[in-house]
Amino acid sequence: MSLDERSYRGFSDTDLIKMIGSGDHTAFSELFRRYKEPLYFHAKRMLGDQDEARDIVQDVFTAIWSKREILVIPAAVDNYLYGSIRNKILDYIAHQKVIIKYADSFDRLLETGISSTDDLVSEKELARIIQTEISRLPEKMREVFELSRNGELSYKEIAEKLHLSEHTVKKQAQRAIKILRLKIKLTIFFFF
């Protein structure tokens, strides 16, 4: 830690917010350092999911940085941060309910007489849907997914090849599968 970074520890949260508004990266780093763990544990306790809790904390801080020039945060910065985490979690839960609703609708459709995906669409059409959804994944996620599935590489091999951590590769592959599963179900559901 540099002398400059240590000197920021003496600033109040309100001072840090003002400096962040001026584009001060070190002030932003200090605010993140102060709150990342308590916010993470708060989100994890509410969600019960470590990865989603981490993502929500990162989303809140990303929003602060991206809106730094116009963001108005009250004097109680900690209340603002915890409120932001709570709102992100509520958005996440609402989104999950929508996903579950559509997945349940699709499952009911399958149970009412359609025995397999092959009955829904031809193999060629299904392959086209899958390829379209893979191409829509974010670039790094798509690359990890394709190396994992098509290249048949292990997470460790992919991490070395792409200069990423093995944890990041695993997380990207899991998210890709989750996204693809949902999008393909929804595409087939709306197709029929």
CSV table of N, CA, C and O in Angstrom, one decimal, residues 96-192:
chain,number,residue,atom,x,y,z
A,96,GLN,N,-35.5,-13.5,-10.7
A,96,GLN,CA,-35.6,-15.0,-10.6
A,96,GLN,C,-37.0,-15.5,-10.6
A,96,GLN,O,-37.2,-16.6,-11.1
A,97,LYS,N,-37.9,-14.8,-10.0
A,97,LYS,CA,-39.3,-15.2,-10.0
A,97,LYS,C,-39.9,-15.3,-11.5
A,97,LYS,O,-40.6,-16.2,-11.8
A,98,VAL,N,-39.5,-14.3,-12.3
A,98,VAL,CA,-39.9,-14.3,-13.7
A,98,VAL,C,-39.3,-15.5,-14.4
A,98,VAL,O,-40.0,-16.2,-15.2
A,99,ILE,N,-38.1,-15.8,-14.2
A,99,ILE,CA,-37.4,-16.9,-14.8
A,99,ILE,C,-38.1,-18.2,-14.4
A,99,ILE,O,-38.4,-19.1,-15.2
A,100,ILE,N,-38.4,-18.4,-13.1
A,100,ILE,CA,-39.1,-19.6,-12.6
A,100,ILE,C,-40.4,-19.7,-13.2
A,100,ILE,O,-40.9,-20.8,-13.6
A,101,LYS,N,-41.1,-18.6,-13.3
A,101,LYS,CA,-42.5,-18.6,-13.9
A,101,LYS,C,-42.4,-19.2,-15.4
A,101,LYS,O,-43.2,-20.0,-15.7
A,102,TYR,N,-41.5,-18.7,-16.2
A,102,TYR,CA,-41.4,-19.1,-17.5
A,102,TYR,C,-40.9,-20.6,-17.6
A,102,TYR,O,-41.4,-21.4,-18.4
A,103,ALA,N,-40.0,-20.9,-16.8
A,103,ALA,CA,-39.5,-22.3,-16.8
A,103,ALA,C,-40.6,-23.3,-16.4
A,103,ALA,O,-40.8,-24.3,-16.9
A,104,ASP,N,-41.4,-22.9,-15.4
A,104,ASP,CA,-42.5,-23.7,-14.9
A,104,ASP,C,-43.6,-23.8,-16.1
A,104,ASP,O,-44.1,-24.9,-16.3
A,105,SER,N,-43.8,-22.7,-16.8
A,105,SER,CA,-44.7,-22.8,-17.9
A,105,SER,C,-44.2,-23.8,-19.0
A,105,SER,O,-45.0,-24.6,-19.5
A,106,PHE,N,-42.9,-23.7,-19.2
A,106,PHE,CA,-42.4,-24.6,-20.2
A,106,PHE,C,-42.5,-26.1,-19.8
A,106,PHE,O,-42.8,-27.0,-20.5
A,107,ASP,N,-42.2,-26.3,-18.5
A,107,ASP,CA,-42.3,-27.7,-17.9
A,107,ASP,C,-43.7,-28.2,-18.0
A,107,ASP,O,-43.9,-29.4,-18.4
A,108,ARG,N,-44.7,-27.3,-17.7
A,108,ARG,CA,-46.1,-27.7,-17.8
A,108,ARG,C,-46.5,-28.1,-19.3
A,108,ARG,O,-47.2,-29.0,-19.6
A,109,LEU,N,-45.9,-27.3,-20.2
A,109,LEU,CA,-46.2,-27.5,-21.6
A,109,LEU,C,-45.6,-28.9,-22.0
A,109,LEU,O,-46.3,-29.7,-22.7
A,110,LEU,N,-44.4,-29.2,-21.5
A,110,LEU,CA,-43.9,-30.6,-21.8
A,110,LEU,C,-44.7,-31.7,-21.2
A,110,LEU,O,-44.8,-32.7,-21.8
A,111,GLU,N,-45.2,-31.5,-20.0
A,111,GLU,CA,-46.0,-32.5,-19.3
A,111,GLU,C,-47.3,-32.8,-20.0
A,111,GLU,O,-47.9,-33.8,-19.8
A,112,THR,N,-47.8,-31.8,-20.7
A,112,THR,CA,-49.2,-32.0,-21.3
A,112,THR,C,-49.2,-32.7,-22.6
A,112,THR,O,-50.1,-32.5,-23.4
A,113,GLY,N,-48.2,-33.5,-22.9
A,113,GLY,CA,-48.2,-34.3,-24.0
A,113,GLY,C,-47.1,-34.3,-25.0
A,113,GLY,O,-47.0,-35.1,-25.9
A,114,ILE,N,-46.2,-33.4,-24.8
A,114,ILE,CA,-45.0,-33.3,-25.7
A,114,ILE,C,-43.9,-34.1,-25.0
A,114,ILE,O,-43.5,-33.7,-23.9
A,115,SER,N,-43.4,-35.1,-25.6
A,115,SER,CA,-42.5,-36.0,-24.9
A,115,SER,C,-41.0,-35.6,-25.0
A,115,SER,O,-40.3,-36.0,-24.1
A,116,SER,N,-40.6,-34.9,-26.0
A,116,SER,CA,-39.2,-34.6,-26.1
A,116,SER,C,-39.0,-33.4,-26.9
A,116,SER,O,-39.9,-33.0,-27.7
A,117,THR,N,-37.8,-32.8,-26.8
A,117,THR,CA,-37.4,-31.7,-27.7
A,117,THR,C,-37.5,-32.0,-29.1
A,117,THR,O,-37.9,-31.2,-29.9
A,118,ASP,N,-37.2,-33.2,-29.5
A,118,ASP,CA,-37.2,-33.7,-30.9
A,118,ASP,C,-38.6,-33.6,-31.4
A,118,ASP,O,-38.8,-33.3,-32.6
A,119,ASP,N,-39.6,-33.7,-30.5
A,119,ASP,CA,-41.0,-33.6,-31.0
A,119,ASP,C,-41.4,-32.1,-31.2
A,119,ASP,O,-42.2,-31.8,-32.0
A,120,LEU,N,-40.7,-31.2,-30.5
A,120,LEU,CA,-40.9,-29.8,-30.7
A,120,LEU,C,-40.3,-29.2,-32.0
A,120,LEU,O,-41.0,-28.5,-32.7
A,121,VAL,N,-39.1,-29.5,-32.2
A,121,VAL,CA,-38.4,-29.0,-33.4
A,121,VAL,C,-37.5,-30.0,-33.9
A,121,VAL,O,-37.1,-30.9,-33.3
A,122,SER,N,-37.2,-29.8,-35.2
A,122,SER,CA,-36.3,-30.8,-35.8
A,122,SER,C,-34.9,-30.6,-35.2
A,122,SER,O,-34.6,-29.5,-34.6
A,123,GLU,N,-34.0,-31.6,-35.3
A,123,GLU,CA,-32.7,-31.4,-34.8
A,123,GLU,C,-32.0,-30.2,-35.4
A,123,GLU,O,-31.2,-29.5,-34.7
A,124,LYS,N,-32.2,-30.0,-36.7
A,124,LYS,CA,-31.6,-28.9,-37.4
A,124,LYS,C,-32.0,-27.5,-36.8
A,124,LYS,O,-31.2,-26.7,-36.5
A,125,GLU,N,-33.3,-27.4,-36.5
A,125,GLU,CA,-33.8,-26.2,-35.9
A,125,GLU,C,-33.3,-26.0,-34.5
A,125,GLU,O,-32.9,-24.9,-34.1
A,126,LEU,N,-33.2,-27.1,-33.7
A,126,LEU,CA,-32.7,-27.0,-32.4
A,126,LEU,C,-31.2,-26.6,-32.4
A,126,LEU,O,-30.8,-25.8,-31.6
A,127,ALA,N,-30.5,-27.2,-33.3
A,127,ALA,CA,-29.0,-26.8,-33.4
A,127,ALA,C,-28.9,-25.3,-33.7
A,127,ALA,O,-28.0,-24.7,-33.2
A,128,ARG,N,-29.8,-24.8,-34.6
A,128,ARG,CA,-29.7,-23.4,-35.0
A,128,ARG,C,-30.0,-22.5,-33.8
A,128,ARG,O,-29.3,-21.5,-33.5
A,129,ILE,N,-31.0,-22.9,-33.0
A,129,ILE,CA,-31.4,-22.1,-31.8
A,129,ILE,C,-30.2,-22.1,-30.8
A,129,ILE,O,-29.9,-21.1,-30.3
A,130,ILE,N,-29.6,-23.3,-30.6
A,130,ILE,CA,-28.5,-23.4,-29.6
A,130,ILE,C,-27.3,-22.5,-30.1
A,130,ILE,O,-26.8,-21.7,-29.3
A,131,GLN,N,-27.0,-22.6,-31.4
A,131,GLN,CA,-25.9,-21.8,-31.9
A,131,GLN,C,-26.1,-20.3,-31.8
A,131,GLN,O,-25.2,-19.6,-31.5
A,132,THR,N,-27.4,-19.9,-32.1
A,132,THR,CA,-27.7,-18.5,-32.0
A,132,THR,C,-27.5,-18.0,-30.6
A,132,THR,O,-27.0,-16.9,-30.3
A,133,GLU,N,-28.0,-18.8,-29.6
A,133,GLU,CA,-27.9,-18.4,-28.2
A,133,GLU,C,-26.4,-18.4,-27.7
A,133,GLU,O,-26.0,-17.5,-27.0
A,134,ILE,N,-25.6,-19.3,-28.2
A,134,ILE,CA,-24.2,-19.3,-27.9
A,134,ILE,C,-23.6,-18.0,-28.4
A,134,ILE,O,-22.8,-17.4,-27.8
A,135,SER,N,-23.9,-17.7,-29.7
A,135,SER,CA,-23.3,-16.5,-30.3
A,135,SER,C,-23.7,-15.2,-29.6
A,135,SER,O,-23.0,-14.2,-29.7
A,136,ARG,N,-24.8,-15.2,-28.8
A,136,ARG,CA,-25.2,-14.0,-28.1
A,136,ARG,C,-24.6,-13.9,-26.7
A,136,ARG,O,-24.8,-12.9,-26.0
A,137,LEU,N,-23.9,-14.9,-26.2
A,137,LEU,CA,-23.2,-14.8,-24.9
A,137,LEU,C,-22.1,-13.7,-25.0
A,137,LEU,O,-21.6,-13.4,-26.1
A,138,PRO,N,-21.8,-13.1,-23.9
A,138,PRO,CA,-20.7,-12.1,-23.9
A,138,PRO,C,-19.4,-12.8,-24.4
A,138,PRO,O,-19.2,-14.0,-24.2
A,139,GLU,N,-18.6,-12.0,-25.0
A,139,GLU,CA,-17.4,-12.6,-25.7
A,139,GLU,C,-16.6,-13.5,-24.9
A,139,GLU,O,-16.3,-14.7,-25.3
A,140,LYS,N,-16.1,-13.1,-23.7
A,140,LYS,CA,-15.3,-13.9,-22.9
A,140,LYS,C,-16.0,-15.2,-22.4
A,140,LYS,O,-15.5,-16.3,-22.4
A,141,MET,N,-17.3,-15.0,-22.0
A,141,MET,CA,-18.1,-16.2,-21.6
A,141,MET,C,-18.2,-17.2,-22.7
A,141,MET,O,-18.1,-18.4,-22.5
A,142,ARG,N,-18.5,-16.7,-23.9
A,142,ARG,CA,-18.7,-17.5,-25.1
A,142,ARG,C,-17.4,-18.3,-25.4
A,142,ARG,O,-17.4,-19.5,-25.6
A,143,GLU,N,-16.2,-17.6,-25.3
A,143,GLU,CA,-14.9,-18.2,-25.5
A,143,GLU,C,-14.7,-19.4,-24.5
A,143,GLU,O,-14.3,-20.5,-24.9
A,144,VAL,N,-14.9,-19.1,-23.2
A,144,VAL,CA,-14.8,-20.1,-22.2
A,144,VAL,C,-15.7,-21.3,-22.5
A,144,VAL,O,-15.3,-22.4,-22.4
A,145,PHE,N,-17.0,-21.0,-22.8
A,145,PHE,CA,-17.9,-22.1,-23.0
A,145,PHE,C,-17.5,-22.9,-24.2
A,145,PHE,O,-17.5,-24.2,-24.1
A,146,GLU,N,-17.1,-22.3,-25.3
A,146,GLU,CA,-16.7,-23.1,-26.5
A,146,GLU,C,-15.5,-23.9,-26.3
A,146,GLU,O,-15.4,-25.0,-26.7
A,147,LEU,N,-14.5,-23.3,-25.6
A,147,LEU,CA,-13.3,-24.1,-25.3
A,147,LEU,C,-13.6,-25.3,-24.3
A,147,LEU,O,-13.1,-26.4,-24.5
A,148,SER,N,-14.6,-25.1,-23.4
A,148,SER,CA,-14.9,-26.1,-22.5
A,148,SER,C,-15.7,-27.2,-23.2
A,148,SER,O,-15.4,-28.4,-23.0
A,149,ARG,N,-16.7,-26.8,-24.0
A,149,ARG,CA,-17.5,-27.8,-24.6
A,149,ARG,C,-17.0,-28.4,-25.9
A,149,ARG,O,-16.9,-29.6,-26.1
A,150,ASN,N,-16.6,-27.5,-26.8
A,150,ASN,CA,-16.1,-28.0,-28.1
A,150,ASN,C,-14.6,-28.4,-28.1
A,150,ASN,O,-14.2,-29.3,-28.8
A,151,GLY,N,-13.8,-27.6,-27.4
A,151,GLY,CA,-12.4,-27.9,-27.3
A,151,GLY,C,-12.1,-29.0,-26.3
A,151,GLY,O,-11.0,-29.5,-26.2
A,152,GLU,N,-13.1,-29.3,-25.5
A,152,GLU,CA,-12.9,-30.3,-24.4
A,152,GLU,C,-11.7,-30.1,-23.5
A,152,GLU,O,-11.0,-31.0,-23.2
A,153,LEU,N,-11.5,-28.8,-23.2
A,153,LEU,CA,-10.4,-28.5,-22.3
A,153,LEU,C,-10.9,-28.4,-20.9
A,153,LEU,O,-12.1,-28.1,-20.6
A,154,SER,N,-10.0,-28.7,-19.9
A,154,SER,CA,-10.4,-28.5,-18.5
A,154,SER,C,-10.4,-27.0,-18.1
A,154,SER,O,-9.9,-26.2,-18.9
A,155,TYR,N,-11.0,-26.7,-17.0
A,155,TYR,CA,-11.0,-25.3,-16.5
A,155,TYR,C,-9.6,-24.8,-16.4
A,155,TYR,O,-9.3,-23.7,-16.7
A,156,LYS,N,-8.7,-25.7,-15.8
A,156,LYS,CA,-7.4,-25.3,-15.6
A,156,LYS,C,-6.7,-24.9,-17.0
A,156,LYS,O,-6.0,-23.9,-17.1
A,157,GLU,N,-6.9,-25.8,-18.0
A,157,GLU,CA,-6.3,-25.5,-19.3
A,157,GLU,C,-6.8,-24.3,-19.9
A,157,GLU,O,-6.1,-23.5,-20.5
A,158,ILE,N,-8.1,-24.0,-19.8
A,158,ILE,CA,-8.7,-22.8,-20.3
A,158,ILE,C,-8.2,-21.6,-19.6
A,158,ILE,O,-7.8,-20.6,-20.2
A,159,ALA,N,-8.0,-21.7,-18.3
A,159,ALA,CA,-7.5,-20.6,-17.5
A,159,ALA,C,-6.1,-20.2,-18.0
A,159,ALA,O,-5.8,-19.0,-18.1
A,160,GLU,N,-5.3,-21.2,-18.2
A,160,GLU,CA,-3.9,-21.0,-18.7
A,160,GLU,C,-3.9,-20.3,-20.1
A,160,GLU,O,-3.2,-19.4,-20.3
A,161,LYS,N,-4.8,-20.9,-20.9
A,161,LYS,CA,-4.8,-20.4,-22.3
A,161,LYS,C,-5.3,-18.9,-22.4
A,161,LYS,O,-4.8,-18.2,-23.2
A,162,LEU,N,-6.3,-18.6,-21.6
A,162,LEU,CA,-6.9,-17.2,-21.6
A,162,LEU,C,-6.3,-16.3,-20.6
A,162,LEU,O,-6.8,-15.1,-20.5
A,163,HIS,N,-5.3,-16.8,-19.8
A,163,HIS,CA,-4.7,-15.9,-18.8
A,163,HIS,C,-5.7,-15.4,-17.8
A,163,HIS,O,-5.8,-14.2,-17.4
A,164,LEU,N,-6.6,-16.3,-17.3
A,164,LEU,CA,-7.6,-16.0,-16.3
A,164,LEU,C,-7.4,-17.0,-15.1
A,164,LEU,O,-6.7,-18.0,-15.2
A,165,SER,N,-8.1,-16.7,-14.0
A,165,SER,CA,-8.0,-17.6,-12.9
A,165,SER,C,-9.0,-18.8,-13.2
A,165,SER,O,-9.9,-18.6,-13.9
A,166,GLU,N,-8.6,-19.9,-12.6
A,166,GLU,CA,-9.5,-21.1,-12.8
A,166,GLU,C,-10.9,-20.8,-12.2
A,166,GLU,O,-11.9,-21.3,-12.8
A,167,HIS,N,-11.0,-20.1,-11.1
A,167,HIS,CA,-12.3,-19.7,-10.5
A,167,HIS,C,-13.1,-18.9,-11.5
A,167,HIS,O,-14.3,-19.2,-11.7
A,168,THR,N,-12.5,-18.0,-12.2
A,168,THR,CA,-13.2,-17.1,-13.2
A,168,THR,C,-13.7,-18.0,-14.3
A,168,THR,O,-14.9,-17.9,-14.8
A,169,VAL,N,-12.9,-18.9,-14.8
A,169,VAL,CA,-13.3,-19.8,-15.9
A,169,VAL,C,-14.5,-20.7,-15.5
A,169,VAL,O,-15.4,-20.8,-16.2
A,170,LYS,N,-14.4,-21.2,-14.3
A,170,LYS,CA,-15.5,-22.1,-13.8
A,170,LYS,C,-16.8,-21.3,-13.7
A,170,LYS,O,-17.8,-21.8,-14.1
A,171,LYS,N,-16.7,-20.1,-13.1
A,171,LYS,CA,-17.8,-19.2,-13.0
A,171,LYS,C,-18.4,-18.9,-14.3
A,171,LYS,O,-19.7,-18.9,-14.5
A,172,GLN,N,-17.6,-18.5,-15.3
A,172,GLN,CA,-18.1,-18.1,-16.6
A,172,GLN,C,-18.7,-19.3,-17.3
A,172,GLN,O,-19.8,-19.2,-17.9
A,173,ALA,N,-18.2,-20.5,-17.2
A,173,ALA,CA,-18.8,-21.7,-17.8
A,173,ALA,C,-20.1,-22.0,-17.2
A,173,ALA,O,-21.1,-22.3,-17.9
A,174,GLN,N,-20.2,-21.9,-15.9
A,174,GLN,CA,-21.5,-22.2,-15.2
A,174,GLN,C,-22.5,-21.2,-15.5
A,174,GLN,O,-23.7,-21.6,-15.8
A,175,ARG,N,-22.1,-19.9,-15.6
A,175,ARG,CA,-23.1,-18.9,-16.0
A,175,ARG,C,-23.6,-19.1,-17.4
A,175,ARG,O,-24.7,-18.9,-17.8
A,176,ALA,N,-22.7,-19.5,-18.3
A,176,ALA,CA,-23.0,-19.7,-19.7
A,176,ALA,C,-24.1,-20.8,-19.8
A,176,ALA,O,-25.1,-20.7,-20.5
A,177,ILE,N,-23.9,-21.9,-19.1
A,177,ILE,CA,-24.8,-23.0,-19.1
A,177,ILE,C,-26.2,-22.5,-18.5
A,177,ILE,O,-27.2,-22.8,-19.1
A,178,LYS,N,-26.1,-21.8,-17.5
A,178,LYS,CA,-27.4,-21.3,-16.9
A,178,LYS,C,-28.1,-20.4,-17.9
A,178,LYS,O,-29.3,-20.5,-18.0
A,179,ILE,N,-27.4,-19.5,-18.5
A,179,ILE,CA,-28.0,-18.5,-19.5
A,179,ILE,C,-28.6,-19.3,-20.7
A,179,ILE,O,-29.7,-19.1,-21.1
A,180,LEU,N,-27.8,-20.2,-21.2
A,180,LEU,CA,-28.2,-21.0,-22.4
A,180,LEU,C,-29.4,-21.8,-22.1
A,180,LEU,O,-30.4,-21.9,-22.8
A,181,ARG,N,-29.4,-22.5,-20.9
A,181,ARG,CA,-30.6,-23.3,-20.5
A,181,ARG,C,-31.8,-22.5,-20.5
A,181,ARG,O,-32.9,-22.9,-21.1
A,182,LEU,N,-31.8,-21.4,-19.9
A,182,LEU,CA,-33.0,-20.5,-19.8
A,182,LEU,C,-33.4,-20.0,-21.2
A,182,LEU,O,-34.5,-20.1,-21.5
A,183,LYS,N,-32.4,-19.5,-21.9
A,183,LYS,CA,-32.8,-18.9,-23.2
A,183,LYS,C,-33.3,-19.9,-24.2
A,183,LYS,O,-34.2,-19.6,-24.9
A,184,ILE,N,-32.7,-21.1,-24.2
A,184,ILE,CA,-33.2,-22.1,-25.1
A,184,ILE,C,-34.6,-22.6,-24.7
A,184,ILE,O,-35.5,-22.7,-25.5
A,185,LYS,N,-34.8,-22.7,-23.4
A,185,LYS,CA,-36.2,-23.1,-22.9
A,185,LYS,C,-37.2,-22.0,-23.4
A,185,LYS,O,-38.3,-22.3,-23.9
A,186,LEU,N,-36.8,-20.7,-23.1
A,186,LEU,CA,-37.7,-19.7,-23.5
A,186,LEU,C,-38.0,-19.6,-25.0
A,186,LEU,O,-39.1,-19.4,-25.4
A,187,THR,N,-36.9,-19.8,-25.8
A,187,THR,CA,-37.0,-19.7,-27.2
A,187,THR,C,-38.0,-20.8,-27.7
A,187,THR,O,-38.9,-20.6,-28.5
A,188,ILE,N,-37.8,-22.0,-27.2
A,188,ILE,CA,-38.6,-23.1,-27.6
A,188,ILE,C,-40.1,-22.9,-27.2
A,188,ILE,O,-41.0,-23.1,-27.9
A,189,PHE,N,-40.2,-22.4,-25.9
A,189,PHE,CA,-41.5,-22.1,-25.4
A,189,PHE,C,-42.3,-21.1,-26.3
A,189,PHE,O,-43.4,-21.3,-26.7
A,190,PHE,N,-41.6,-20.0,-26.6
A,190,PHE,CA,-42.3,-18.9,-27.4
A,190,PHE,C,-42.4,-19.4,-28.9
A,190,PHE,O,-43.3,-18.9,-29.6
A,191,PHE,N,-41.5,-20.3,-29.3
A,191,PHE,CA,-41.6,-20.8,-30.7
A,191,PHE,C,-42.9,-21.5,-30.9
A,191,PHE,O,-43.5,-21.5,-32.0
A,192,PHE,N,-43.4,-22.1,-29.8
A,192,PHE,CA,-44.6,-22.9,-29.9
A,192,PHE,C,-45.7,-22.3,-29.1
A,192,PHE,O,-46.8,-22.8,-28.9
